[in-house]
mmCIF file of C-alpha atoms in Angstrom:
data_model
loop_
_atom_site.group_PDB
_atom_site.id
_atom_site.type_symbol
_atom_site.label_atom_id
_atom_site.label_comp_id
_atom_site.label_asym_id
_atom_site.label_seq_id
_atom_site.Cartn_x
_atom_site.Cartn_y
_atom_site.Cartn_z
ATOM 1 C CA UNK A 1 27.917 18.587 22.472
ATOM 2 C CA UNK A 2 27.603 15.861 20.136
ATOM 3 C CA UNK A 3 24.391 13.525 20.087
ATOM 4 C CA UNK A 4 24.885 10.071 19.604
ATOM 5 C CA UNK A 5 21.497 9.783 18.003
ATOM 6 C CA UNK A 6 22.749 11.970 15.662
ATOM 7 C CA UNK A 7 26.335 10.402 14.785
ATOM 8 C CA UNK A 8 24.712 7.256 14.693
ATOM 9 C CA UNK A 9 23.183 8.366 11.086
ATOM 10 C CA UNK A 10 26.288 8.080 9.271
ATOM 11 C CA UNK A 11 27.170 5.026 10.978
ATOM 12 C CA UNK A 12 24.147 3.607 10.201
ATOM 13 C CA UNK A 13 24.653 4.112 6.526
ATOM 14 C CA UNK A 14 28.419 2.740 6.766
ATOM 15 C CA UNK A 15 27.119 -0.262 8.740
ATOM 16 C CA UNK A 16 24.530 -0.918 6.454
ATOM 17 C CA UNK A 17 26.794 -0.830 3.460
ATOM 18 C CA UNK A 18 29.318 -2.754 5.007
ATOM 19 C CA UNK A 19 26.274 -5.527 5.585
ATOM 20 C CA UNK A 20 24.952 -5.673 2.507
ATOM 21 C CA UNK A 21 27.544 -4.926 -0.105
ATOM 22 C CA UNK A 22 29.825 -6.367 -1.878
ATOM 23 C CA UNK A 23 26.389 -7.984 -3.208
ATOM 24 C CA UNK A 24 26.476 -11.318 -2.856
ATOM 25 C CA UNK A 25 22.994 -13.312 -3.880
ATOM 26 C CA UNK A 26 22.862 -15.990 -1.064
ATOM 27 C CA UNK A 27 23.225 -13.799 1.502
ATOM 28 C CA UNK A 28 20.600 -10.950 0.346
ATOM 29 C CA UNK A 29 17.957 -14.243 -0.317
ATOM 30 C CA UNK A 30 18.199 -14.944 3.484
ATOM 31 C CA UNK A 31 18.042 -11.760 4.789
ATOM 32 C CA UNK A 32 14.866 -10.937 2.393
ATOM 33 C CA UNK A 33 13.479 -14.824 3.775
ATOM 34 C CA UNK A 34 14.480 -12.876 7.538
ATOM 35 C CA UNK A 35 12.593 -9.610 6.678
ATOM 36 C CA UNK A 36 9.672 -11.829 4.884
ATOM 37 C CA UNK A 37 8.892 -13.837 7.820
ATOM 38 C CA UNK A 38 10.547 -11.840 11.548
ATOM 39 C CA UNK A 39 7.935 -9.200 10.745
ATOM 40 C CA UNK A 40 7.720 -5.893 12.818
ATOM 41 C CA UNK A 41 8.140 -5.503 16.373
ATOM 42 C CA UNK A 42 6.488 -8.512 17.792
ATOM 43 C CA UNK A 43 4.099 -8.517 15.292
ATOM 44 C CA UNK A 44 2.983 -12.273 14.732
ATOM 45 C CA UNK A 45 2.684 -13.657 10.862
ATOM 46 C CA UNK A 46 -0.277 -13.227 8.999
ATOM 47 C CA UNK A 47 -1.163 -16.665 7.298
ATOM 48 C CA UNK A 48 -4.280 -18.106 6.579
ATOM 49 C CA UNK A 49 -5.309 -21.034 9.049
ATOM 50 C CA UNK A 50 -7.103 -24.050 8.070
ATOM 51 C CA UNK A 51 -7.909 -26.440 10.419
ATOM 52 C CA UNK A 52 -9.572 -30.312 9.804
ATOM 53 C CA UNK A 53 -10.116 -32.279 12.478
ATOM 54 C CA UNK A 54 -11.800 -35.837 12.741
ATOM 55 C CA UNK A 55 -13.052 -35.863 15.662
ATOM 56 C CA UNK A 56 -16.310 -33.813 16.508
ATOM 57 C CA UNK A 57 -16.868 -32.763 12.717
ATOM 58 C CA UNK A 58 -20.562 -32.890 11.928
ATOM 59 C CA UNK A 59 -21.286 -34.819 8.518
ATOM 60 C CA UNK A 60 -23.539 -32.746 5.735
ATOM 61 C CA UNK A 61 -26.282 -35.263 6.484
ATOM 62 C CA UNK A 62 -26.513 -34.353 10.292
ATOM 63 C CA UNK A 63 -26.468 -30.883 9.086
ATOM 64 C CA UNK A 64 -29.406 -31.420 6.554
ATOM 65 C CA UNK A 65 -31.384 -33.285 9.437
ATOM 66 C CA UNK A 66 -30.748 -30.378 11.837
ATOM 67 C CA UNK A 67 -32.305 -27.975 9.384
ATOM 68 C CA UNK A 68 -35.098 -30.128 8.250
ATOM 69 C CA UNK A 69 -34.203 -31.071 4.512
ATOM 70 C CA UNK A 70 -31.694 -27.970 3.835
ATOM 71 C CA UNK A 71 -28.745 -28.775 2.214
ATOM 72 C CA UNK A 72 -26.900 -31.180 -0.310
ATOM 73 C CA UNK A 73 -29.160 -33.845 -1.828
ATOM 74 C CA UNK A 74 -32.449 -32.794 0.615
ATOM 75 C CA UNK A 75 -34.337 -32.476 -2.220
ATOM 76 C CA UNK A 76 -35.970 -29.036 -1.745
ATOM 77 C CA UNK A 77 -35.996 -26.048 0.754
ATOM 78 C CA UNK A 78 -38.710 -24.442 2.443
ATOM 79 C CA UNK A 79 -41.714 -25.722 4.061
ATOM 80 C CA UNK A 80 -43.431 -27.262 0.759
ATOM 81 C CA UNK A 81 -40.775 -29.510 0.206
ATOM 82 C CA UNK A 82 -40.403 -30.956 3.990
ATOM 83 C CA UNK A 83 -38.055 -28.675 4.876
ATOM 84 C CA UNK A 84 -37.312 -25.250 6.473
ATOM 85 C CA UNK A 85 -37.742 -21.531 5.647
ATOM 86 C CA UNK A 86 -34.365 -20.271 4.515
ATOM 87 C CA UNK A 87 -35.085 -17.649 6.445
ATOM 88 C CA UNK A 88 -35.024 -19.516 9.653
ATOM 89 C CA UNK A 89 -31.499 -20.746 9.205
ATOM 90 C CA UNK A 90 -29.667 -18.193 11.820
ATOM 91 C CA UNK A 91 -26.442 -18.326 12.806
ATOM 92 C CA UNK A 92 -27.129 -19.839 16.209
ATOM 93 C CA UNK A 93 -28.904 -22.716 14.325
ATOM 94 C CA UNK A 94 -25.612 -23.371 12.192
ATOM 95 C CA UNK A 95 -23.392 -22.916 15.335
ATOM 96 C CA UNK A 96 -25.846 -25.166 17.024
ATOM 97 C CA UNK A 97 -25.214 -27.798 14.638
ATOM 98 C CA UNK A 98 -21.818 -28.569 15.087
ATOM 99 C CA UNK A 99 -20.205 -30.122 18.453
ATOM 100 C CA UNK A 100 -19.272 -27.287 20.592
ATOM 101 C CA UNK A 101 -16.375 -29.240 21.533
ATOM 102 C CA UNK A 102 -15.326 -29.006 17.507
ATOM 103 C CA UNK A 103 -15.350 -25.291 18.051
ATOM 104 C CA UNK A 104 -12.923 -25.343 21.230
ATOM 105 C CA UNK A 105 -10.489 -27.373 19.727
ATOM 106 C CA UNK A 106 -10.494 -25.173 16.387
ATOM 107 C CA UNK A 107 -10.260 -22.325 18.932
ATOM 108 C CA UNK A 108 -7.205 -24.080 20.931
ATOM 109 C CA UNK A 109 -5.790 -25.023 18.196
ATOM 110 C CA UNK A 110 -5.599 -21.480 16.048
ATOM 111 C CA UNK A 111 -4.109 -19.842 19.354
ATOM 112 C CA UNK A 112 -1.333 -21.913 19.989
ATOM 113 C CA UNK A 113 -0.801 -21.740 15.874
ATOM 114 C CA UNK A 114 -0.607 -17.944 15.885
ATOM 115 C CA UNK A 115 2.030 -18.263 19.611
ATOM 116 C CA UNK A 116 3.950 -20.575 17.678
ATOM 117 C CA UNK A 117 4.476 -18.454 14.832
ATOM 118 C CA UNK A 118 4.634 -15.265 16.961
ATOM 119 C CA UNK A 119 7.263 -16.823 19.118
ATOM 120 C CA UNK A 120 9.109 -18.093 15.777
ATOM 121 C CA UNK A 121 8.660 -14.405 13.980
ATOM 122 C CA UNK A 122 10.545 -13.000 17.281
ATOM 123 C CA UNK A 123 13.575 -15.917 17.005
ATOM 124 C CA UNK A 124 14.097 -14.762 13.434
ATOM 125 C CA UNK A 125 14.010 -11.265 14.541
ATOM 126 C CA UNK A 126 17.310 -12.225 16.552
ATOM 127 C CA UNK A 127 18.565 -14.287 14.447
ATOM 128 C CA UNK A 128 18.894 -10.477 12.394
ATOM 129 C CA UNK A 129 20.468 -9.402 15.092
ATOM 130 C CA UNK A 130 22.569 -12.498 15.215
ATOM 131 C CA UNK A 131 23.799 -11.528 11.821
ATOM 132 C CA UNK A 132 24.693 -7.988 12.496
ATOM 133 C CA UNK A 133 26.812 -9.385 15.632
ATOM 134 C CA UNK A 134 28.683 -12.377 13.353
ATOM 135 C CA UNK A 135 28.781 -10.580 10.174
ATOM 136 C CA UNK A 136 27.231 -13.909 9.084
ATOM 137 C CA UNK A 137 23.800 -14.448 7.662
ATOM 138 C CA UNK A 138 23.051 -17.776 8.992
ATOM 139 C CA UNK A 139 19.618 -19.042 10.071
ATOM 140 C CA UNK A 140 18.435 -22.588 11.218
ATOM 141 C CA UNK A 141 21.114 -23.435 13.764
ATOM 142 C CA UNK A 142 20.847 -19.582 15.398
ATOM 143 C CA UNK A 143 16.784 -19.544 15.182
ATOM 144 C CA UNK A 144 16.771 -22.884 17.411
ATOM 145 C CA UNK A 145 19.605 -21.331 19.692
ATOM 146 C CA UNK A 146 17.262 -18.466 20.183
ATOM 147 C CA UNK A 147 13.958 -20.441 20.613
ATOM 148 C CA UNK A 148 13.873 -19.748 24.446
ATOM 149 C CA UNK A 149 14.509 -16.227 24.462
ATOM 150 C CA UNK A 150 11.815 -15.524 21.763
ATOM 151 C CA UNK A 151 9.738 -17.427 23.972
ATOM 152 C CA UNK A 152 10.299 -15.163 27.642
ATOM 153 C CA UNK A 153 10.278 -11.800 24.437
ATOM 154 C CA UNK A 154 7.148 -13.091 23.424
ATOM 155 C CA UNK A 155 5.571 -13.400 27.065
ATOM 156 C CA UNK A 156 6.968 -9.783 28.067
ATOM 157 C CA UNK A 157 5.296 -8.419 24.990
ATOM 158 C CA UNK A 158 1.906 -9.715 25.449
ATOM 159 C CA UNK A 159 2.092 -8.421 29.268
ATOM 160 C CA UNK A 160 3.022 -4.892 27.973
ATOM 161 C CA UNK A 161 1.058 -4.997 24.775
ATOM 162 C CA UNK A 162 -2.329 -5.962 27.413
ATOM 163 C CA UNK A 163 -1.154 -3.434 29.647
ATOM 164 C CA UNK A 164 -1.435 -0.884 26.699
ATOM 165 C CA UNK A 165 -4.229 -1.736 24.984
ATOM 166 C CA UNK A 166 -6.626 -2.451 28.736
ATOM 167 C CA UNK A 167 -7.135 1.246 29.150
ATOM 168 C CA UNK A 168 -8.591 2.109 25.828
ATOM 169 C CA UNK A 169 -10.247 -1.014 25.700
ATOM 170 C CA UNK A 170 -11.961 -0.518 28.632
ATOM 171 C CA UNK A 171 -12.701 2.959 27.722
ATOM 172 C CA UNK A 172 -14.394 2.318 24.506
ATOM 173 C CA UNK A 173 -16.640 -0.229 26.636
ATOM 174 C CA UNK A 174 -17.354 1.964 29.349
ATOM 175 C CA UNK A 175 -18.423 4.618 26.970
ATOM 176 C CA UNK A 176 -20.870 2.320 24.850
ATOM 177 C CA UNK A 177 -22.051 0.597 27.835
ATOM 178 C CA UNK A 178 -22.809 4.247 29.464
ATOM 179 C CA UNK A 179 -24.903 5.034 26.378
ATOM 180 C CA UNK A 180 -26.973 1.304 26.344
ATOM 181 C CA UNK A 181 -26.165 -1.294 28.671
ATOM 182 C CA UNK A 182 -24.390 -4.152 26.617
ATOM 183 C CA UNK A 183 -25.736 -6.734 28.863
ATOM 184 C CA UNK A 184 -22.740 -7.279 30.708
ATOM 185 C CA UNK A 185 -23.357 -6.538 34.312
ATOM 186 C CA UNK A 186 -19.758 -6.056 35.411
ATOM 187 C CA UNK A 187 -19.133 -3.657 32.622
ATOM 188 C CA UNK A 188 -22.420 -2.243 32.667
ATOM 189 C CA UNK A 189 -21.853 -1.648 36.270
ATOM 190 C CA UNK A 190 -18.741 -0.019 35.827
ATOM 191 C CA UNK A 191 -20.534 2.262 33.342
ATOM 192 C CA UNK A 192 -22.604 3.235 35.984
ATOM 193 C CA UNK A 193 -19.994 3.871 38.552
ATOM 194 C CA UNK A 194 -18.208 5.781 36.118
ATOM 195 C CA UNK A 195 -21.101 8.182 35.368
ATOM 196 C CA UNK A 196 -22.069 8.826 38.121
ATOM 197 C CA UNK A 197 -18.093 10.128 38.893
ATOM 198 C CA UNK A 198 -17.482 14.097 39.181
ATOM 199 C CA UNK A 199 -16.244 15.672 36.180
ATOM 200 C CA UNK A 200 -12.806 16.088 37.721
ATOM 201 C CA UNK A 201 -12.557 12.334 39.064
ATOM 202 C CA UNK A 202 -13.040 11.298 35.291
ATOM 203 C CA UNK A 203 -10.361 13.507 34.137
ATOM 204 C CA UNK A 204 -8.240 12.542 36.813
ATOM 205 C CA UNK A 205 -8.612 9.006 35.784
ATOM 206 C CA UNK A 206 -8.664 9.577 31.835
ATOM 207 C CA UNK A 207 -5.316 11.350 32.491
ATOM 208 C CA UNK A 208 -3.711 7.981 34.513
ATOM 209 C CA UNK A 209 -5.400 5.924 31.683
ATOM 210 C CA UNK A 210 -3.250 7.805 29.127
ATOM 211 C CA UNK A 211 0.181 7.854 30.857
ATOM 212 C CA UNK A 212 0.060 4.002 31.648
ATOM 213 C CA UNK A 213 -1.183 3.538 27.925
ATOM 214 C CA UNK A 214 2.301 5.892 27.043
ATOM 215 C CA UNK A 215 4.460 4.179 29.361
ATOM 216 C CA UNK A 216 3.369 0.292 28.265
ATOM 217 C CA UNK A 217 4.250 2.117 24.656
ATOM 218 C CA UNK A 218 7.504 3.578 25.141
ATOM 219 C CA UNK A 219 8.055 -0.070 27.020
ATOM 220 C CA UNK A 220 7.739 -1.724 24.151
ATOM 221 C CA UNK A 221 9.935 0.375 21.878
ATOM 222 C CA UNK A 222 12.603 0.382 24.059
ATOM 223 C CA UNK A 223 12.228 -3.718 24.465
ATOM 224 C CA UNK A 224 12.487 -4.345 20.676
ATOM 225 C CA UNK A 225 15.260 -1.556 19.678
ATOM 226 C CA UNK A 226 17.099 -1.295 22.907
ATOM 227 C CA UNK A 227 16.695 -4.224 25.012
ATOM 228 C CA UNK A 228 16.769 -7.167 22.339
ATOM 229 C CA UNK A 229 19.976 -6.029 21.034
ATOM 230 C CA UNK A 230 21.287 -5.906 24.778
ATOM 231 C CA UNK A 231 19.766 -9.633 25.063
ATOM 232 C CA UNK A 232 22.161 -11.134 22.540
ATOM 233 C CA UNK A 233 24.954 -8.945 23.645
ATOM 234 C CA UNK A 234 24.542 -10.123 26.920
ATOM 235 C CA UNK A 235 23.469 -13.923 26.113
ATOM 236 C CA UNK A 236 20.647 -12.998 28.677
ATOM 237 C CA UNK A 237 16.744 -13.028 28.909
ATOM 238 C CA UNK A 238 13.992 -10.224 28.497
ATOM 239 C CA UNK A 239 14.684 -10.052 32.259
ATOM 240 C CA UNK A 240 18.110 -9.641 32.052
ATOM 241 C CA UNK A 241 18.134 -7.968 29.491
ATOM 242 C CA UNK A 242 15.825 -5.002 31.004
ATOM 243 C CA UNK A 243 18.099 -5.083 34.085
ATOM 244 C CA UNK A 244 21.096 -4.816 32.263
ATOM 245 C CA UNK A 245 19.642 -1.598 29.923
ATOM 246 C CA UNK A 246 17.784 0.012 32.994
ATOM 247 C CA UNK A 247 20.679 2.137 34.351
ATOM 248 C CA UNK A 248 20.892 3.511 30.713
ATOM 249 C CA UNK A 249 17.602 5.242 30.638
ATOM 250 C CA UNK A 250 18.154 7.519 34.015
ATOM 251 C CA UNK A 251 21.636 8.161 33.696
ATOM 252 C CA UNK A 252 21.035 9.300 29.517
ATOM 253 C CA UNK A 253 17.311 10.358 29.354
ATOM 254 C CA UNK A 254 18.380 13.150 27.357
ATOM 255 C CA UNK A 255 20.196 11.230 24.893
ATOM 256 C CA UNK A 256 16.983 8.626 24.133
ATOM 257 C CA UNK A 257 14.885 11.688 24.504
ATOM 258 C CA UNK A 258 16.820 13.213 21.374
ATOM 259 C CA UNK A 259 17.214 9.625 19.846
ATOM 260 C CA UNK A 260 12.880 9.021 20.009
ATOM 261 C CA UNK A 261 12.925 12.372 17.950
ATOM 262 C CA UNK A 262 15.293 11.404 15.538
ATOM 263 C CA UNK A 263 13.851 7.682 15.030
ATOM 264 C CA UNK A 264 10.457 10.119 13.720
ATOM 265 C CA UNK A 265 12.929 11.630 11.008
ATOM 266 C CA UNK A 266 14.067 7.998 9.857
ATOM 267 C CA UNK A 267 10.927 6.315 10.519
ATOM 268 C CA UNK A 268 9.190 8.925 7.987
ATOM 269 C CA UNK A 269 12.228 9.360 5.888
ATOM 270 C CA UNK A 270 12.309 4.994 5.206
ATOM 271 C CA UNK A 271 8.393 4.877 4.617
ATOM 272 C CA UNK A 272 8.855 7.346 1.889
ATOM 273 C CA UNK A 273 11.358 5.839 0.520
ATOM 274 C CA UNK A 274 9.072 2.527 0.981
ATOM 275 C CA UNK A 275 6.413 4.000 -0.732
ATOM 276 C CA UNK A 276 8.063 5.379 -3.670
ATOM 277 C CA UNK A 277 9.211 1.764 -4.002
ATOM 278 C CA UNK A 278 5.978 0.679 -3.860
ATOM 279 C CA UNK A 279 4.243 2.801 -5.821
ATOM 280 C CA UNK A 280 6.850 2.210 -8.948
ATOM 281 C CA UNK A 281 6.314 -1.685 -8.585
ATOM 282 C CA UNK A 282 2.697 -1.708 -8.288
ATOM 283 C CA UNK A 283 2.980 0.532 -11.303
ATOM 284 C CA UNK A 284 5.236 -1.495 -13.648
ATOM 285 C CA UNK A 285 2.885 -4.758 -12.285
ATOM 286 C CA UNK A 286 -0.315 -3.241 -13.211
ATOM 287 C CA UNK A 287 1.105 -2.057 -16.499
ATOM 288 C CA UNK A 288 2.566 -5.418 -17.504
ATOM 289 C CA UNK A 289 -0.158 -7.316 -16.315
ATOM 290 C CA UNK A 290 -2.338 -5.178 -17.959
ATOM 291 C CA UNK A 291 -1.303 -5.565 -20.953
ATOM 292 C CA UNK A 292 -1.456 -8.908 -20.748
ATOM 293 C CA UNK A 293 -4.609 -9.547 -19.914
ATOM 294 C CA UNK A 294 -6.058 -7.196 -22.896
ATOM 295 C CA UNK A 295 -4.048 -9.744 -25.366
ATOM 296 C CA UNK A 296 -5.761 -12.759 -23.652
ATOM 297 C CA UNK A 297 -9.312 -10.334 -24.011
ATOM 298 C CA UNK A 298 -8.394 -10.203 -27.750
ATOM 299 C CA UNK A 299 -7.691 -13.789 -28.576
ATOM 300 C CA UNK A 300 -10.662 -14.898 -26.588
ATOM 301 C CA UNK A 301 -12.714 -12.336 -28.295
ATOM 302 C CA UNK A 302 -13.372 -9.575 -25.924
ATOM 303 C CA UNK A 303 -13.049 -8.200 -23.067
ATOM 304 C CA UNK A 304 -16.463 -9.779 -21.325
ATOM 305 C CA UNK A 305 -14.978 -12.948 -22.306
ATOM 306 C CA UNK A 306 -12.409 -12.280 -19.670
ATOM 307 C CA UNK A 307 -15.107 -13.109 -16.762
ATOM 308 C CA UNK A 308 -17.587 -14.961 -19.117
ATOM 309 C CA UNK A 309 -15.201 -17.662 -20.119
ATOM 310 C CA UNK A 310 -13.395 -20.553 -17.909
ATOM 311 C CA UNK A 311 -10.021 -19.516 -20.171
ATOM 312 C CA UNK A 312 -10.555 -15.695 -19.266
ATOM 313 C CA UNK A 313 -11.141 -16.529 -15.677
ATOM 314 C CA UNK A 314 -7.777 -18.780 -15.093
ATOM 315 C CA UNK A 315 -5.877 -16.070 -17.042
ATOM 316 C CA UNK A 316 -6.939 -13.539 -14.488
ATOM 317 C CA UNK A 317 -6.396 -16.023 -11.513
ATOM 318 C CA UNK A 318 -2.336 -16.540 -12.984
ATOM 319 C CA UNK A 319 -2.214 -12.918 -13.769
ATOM 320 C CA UNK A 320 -3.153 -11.864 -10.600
ATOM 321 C CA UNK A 321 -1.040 -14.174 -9.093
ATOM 322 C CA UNK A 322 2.049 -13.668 -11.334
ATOM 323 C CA UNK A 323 1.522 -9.837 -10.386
ATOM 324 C CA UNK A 324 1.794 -10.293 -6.456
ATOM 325 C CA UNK A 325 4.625 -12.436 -6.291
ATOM 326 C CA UNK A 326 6.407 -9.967 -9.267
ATOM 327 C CA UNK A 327 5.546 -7.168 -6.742
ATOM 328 C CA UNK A 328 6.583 -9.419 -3.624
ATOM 329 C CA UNK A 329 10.041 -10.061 -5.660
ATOM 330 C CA UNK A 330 11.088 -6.220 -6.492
ATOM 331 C CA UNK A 331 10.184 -4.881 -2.510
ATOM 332 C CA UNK A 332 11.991 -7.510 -0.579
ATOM 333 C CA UNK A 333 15.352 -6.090 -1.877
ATOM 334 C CA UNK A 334 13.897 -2.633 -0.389
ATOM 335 C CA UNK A 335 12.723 -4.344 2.369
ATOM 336 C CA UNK A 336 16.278 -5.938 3.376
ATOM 337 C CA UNK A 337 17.335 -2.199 2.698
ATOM 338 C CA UNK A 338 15.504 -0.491 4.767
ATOM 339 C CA UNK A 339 15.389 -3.176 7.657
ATOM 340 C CA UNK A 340 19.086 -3.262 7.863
ATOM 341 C CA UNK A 341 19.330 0.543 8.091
ATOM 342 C CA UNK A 342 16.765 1.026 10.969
ATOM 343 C CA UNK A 343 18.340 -1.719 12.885
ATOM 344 C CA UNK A 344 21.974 -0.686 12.302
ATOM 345 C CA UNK A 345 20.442 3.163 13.646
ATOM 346 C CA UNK A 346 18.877 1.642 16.729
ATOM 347 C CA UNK A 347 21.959 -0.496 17.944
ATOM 348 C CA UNK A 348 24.565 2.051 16.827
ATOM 349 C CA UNK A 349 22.710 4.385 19.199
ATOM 350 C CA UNK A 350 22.657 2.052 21.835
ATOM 351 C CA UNK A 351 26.466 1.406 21.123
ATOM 352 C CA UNK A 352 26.929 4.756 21.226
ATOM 353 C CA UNK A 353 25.509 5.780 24.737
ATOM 354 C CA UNK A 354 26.961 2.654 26.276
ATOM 355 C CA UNK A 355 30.024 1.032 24.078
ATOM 356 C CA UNK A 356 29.585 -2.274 26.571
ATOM 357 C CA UNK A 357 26.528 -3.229 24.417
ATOM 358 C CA UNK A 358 27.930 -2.156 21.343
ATOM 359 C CA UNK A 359 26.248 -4.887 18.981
ATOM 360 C CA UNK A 360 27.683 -4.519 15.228
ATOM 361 C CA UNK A 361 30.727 -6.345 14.323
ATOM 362 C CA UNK A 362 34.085 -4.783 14.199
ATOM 363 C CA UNK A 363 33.757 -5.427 10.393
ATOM 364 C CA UNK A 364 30.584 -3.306 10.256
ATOM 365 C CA UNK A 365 31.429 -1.237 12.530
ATOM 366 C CA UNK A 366 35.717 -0.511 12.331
ATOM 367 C CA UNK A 367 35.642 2.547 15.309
ATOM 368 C CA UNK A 368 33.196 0.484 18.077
ATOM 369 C CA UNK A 369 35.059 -1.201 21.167
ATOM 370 C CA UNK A 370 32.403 -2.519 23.045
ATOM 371 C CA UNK A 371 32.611 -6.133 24.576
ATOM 372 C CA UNK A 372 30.570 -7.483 21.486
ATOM 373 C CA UNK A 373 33.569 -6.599 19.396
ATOM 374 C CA UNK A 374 35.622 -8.925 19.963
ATOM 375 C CA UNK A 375 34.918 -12.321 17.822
ATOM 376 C CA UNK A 376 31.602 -13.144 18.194
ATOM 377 C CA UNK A 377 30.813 -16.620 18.153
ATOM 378 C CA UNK A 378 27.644 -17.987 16.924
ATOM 379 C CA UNK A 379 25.335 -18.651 19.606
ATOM 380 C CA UNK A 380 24.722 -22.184 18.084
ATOM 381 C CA UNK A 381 28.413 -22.882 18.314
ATOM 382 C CA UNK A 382 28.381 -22.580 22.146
#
């Protein structure tokens, strides 16, 4: 009997080849700008936040008058020079001197920064997909065609990603609570309920814990490398999407119970060949930069005048920052590598169970005769 987990190795690595090669250097720079910015599975971009606001923002003289004479220009600190301890400036004191309202619209404001960009990560994650359908790398005009499904994608996630983390979350509380109360009286009560349980009740309940934590899990999975591809196939929803992949699971559980075995073999056999990658570049970096920066010590006349010196400092500031983006440019190639292959697995084995959701083009993919086959059109184009 032949596994289409399995056969869906080699196709992977024809697919992928197909995709990628001839070489062509416009189309590798936007899939390495896709794998830069789509991320993982629904994981949401890591960038650093900084928010200003004009409204609410307490001035560094209402700060020094809150603390009694601490801070720019008071003249002194402690109580000898009309002012405060240092040691009485607590956090609650700094919190207390800016508007709480400040605060809530920082707060507001970072959360719907880090949905936007999570709901944005997930439309560029299609717009991959997009690209494997089309045999076309394109990205503005498919990313805002995809806007509303990335946004229904990103609501399913968080529903399954709070459904996964709630038991262990409320685990770890229970437990701590059960040791010393925490001051929370519903979860200290719950401690309390929970303690006083038979050893067999807790079991019971640990057990349940674990298998909705396992199903919310395998959930996920099967939403980012079954049912997304299935959404664009489709031109559906999450919704749609799950309805339209749910026969799938019952009538071939052995087939994704063979293919969630497999995916460990390529998921370990890409990460090695992600950290070889890494390790060589973070090798030549260090080694170049290295270098480097002992020539600068020797002109300046040492190497203490590498921290000791405004010259040695800025030459280990452009060093430093030479060396991550040299080490950001020679993985992203790797990156759009191994990205492409792991995608091209996951929808030729979905192809492969059911050939109506058969994703790749007919270019990528010469033997598949699913409905996707025919000429795809760009979403944007509709």
């Amino acid at each position: 009997m032949s596994w289409h987990a399995i056969d869906a190795l080699d196709d992977a690595v024809d697919a992928t080849r197909r995709f990628l090669f001839p070489f062509s250097l416009v189309r590798w720079t936007k899939l390495a700008l896709l794998v830069l910015l789509m991320g993982g599975g629904g994981a949401s971009a890591n960038v650093p936040v900084s928010v200003v606001s004009d409204a609410g923002v307490t001035s560094p003289q209402e700060i020094d008058s809150v603390f009694g004479g601490v801070g720019p220009g008071s003249g002194g600190v402690g109580p000898g020079a009309g002012g405060v301890d240092p040691g009485a400036v607590t956090p609650e004191g700094i919190v207390g001197a800016v508007d709480s309202g400040t605060f809530a619209v920082v707060a507001v404001g970072i959360v719907l920064l880090v949905v936007a960009l999570s709901i944005a990560s997930l439309s560029l994650r299609l717009v991959f997909y997009d690209a494997l359908r089309t045999n076309e790398v394109r990205i503005w005009r498919p990313f805002l065609a995809r806007l509303r499904q990335s946004l229904g994608l990103f609501l399913f996630t968080a529903v399954l990603s709070v459904a996964a983390a709630a038991p262990v979350a409320l685990a770890v509380l229970v437990a701590v609570a059960a040791d010393a109360p925490i001051g929370w009286e519903p979860v200290d009560a719950l401690a309390g309920t929970f303690g006083s349980l038979s050893v067999g009740t807790t079991i019971i309940l640990g057990f349940l814990g674990a298998v909705l934590v396992a199903v919310a899990v395998l959930a996920l999975r099967f939403t980012y490398e079954f049912v997304v591809p299935t959404m664009i196939v489709e031109e559906t929803g999450v919704l749609g999407g799950w309805s339209r992949f749910w026969d799938t699971p019952r009538a071939e559980w052995t087939e994704l119970l063979v293919y969630l075995l497999v995916h460990v073999v390529v998921s370990l056999g890409l990460s090695v060949v992600a950290g070889v990658a890494a390790a060589f570049a973070f090798a030549l970096v260090a080694t170049v930069g290295g270098l480097v920066l002992l020539l600068v010590a020797a002109a300046l006349g040492g190497l203490g005048a590498l921290v000791g010196t405004t010259a040695g400092m800025a030459a280990l500031a452009i060093t430093a920052l030479v060396g991550v983006v040299t080490v950001l440019v020679l993985l992203l190639p790797v990156q759009v590598l191994t990205r492409s292959y792991r995608i091209a697995y996951e929808v030729s084995t979905l192809g492969g169970i059911d050939p109506e959701l058969a994703l790749l083009h007919r270019d990528l993919d010469p033997g598949a005769s699913g409905s996707s086959q025919s000429d795809a059109a760009d979403p944007s184009d509709r």
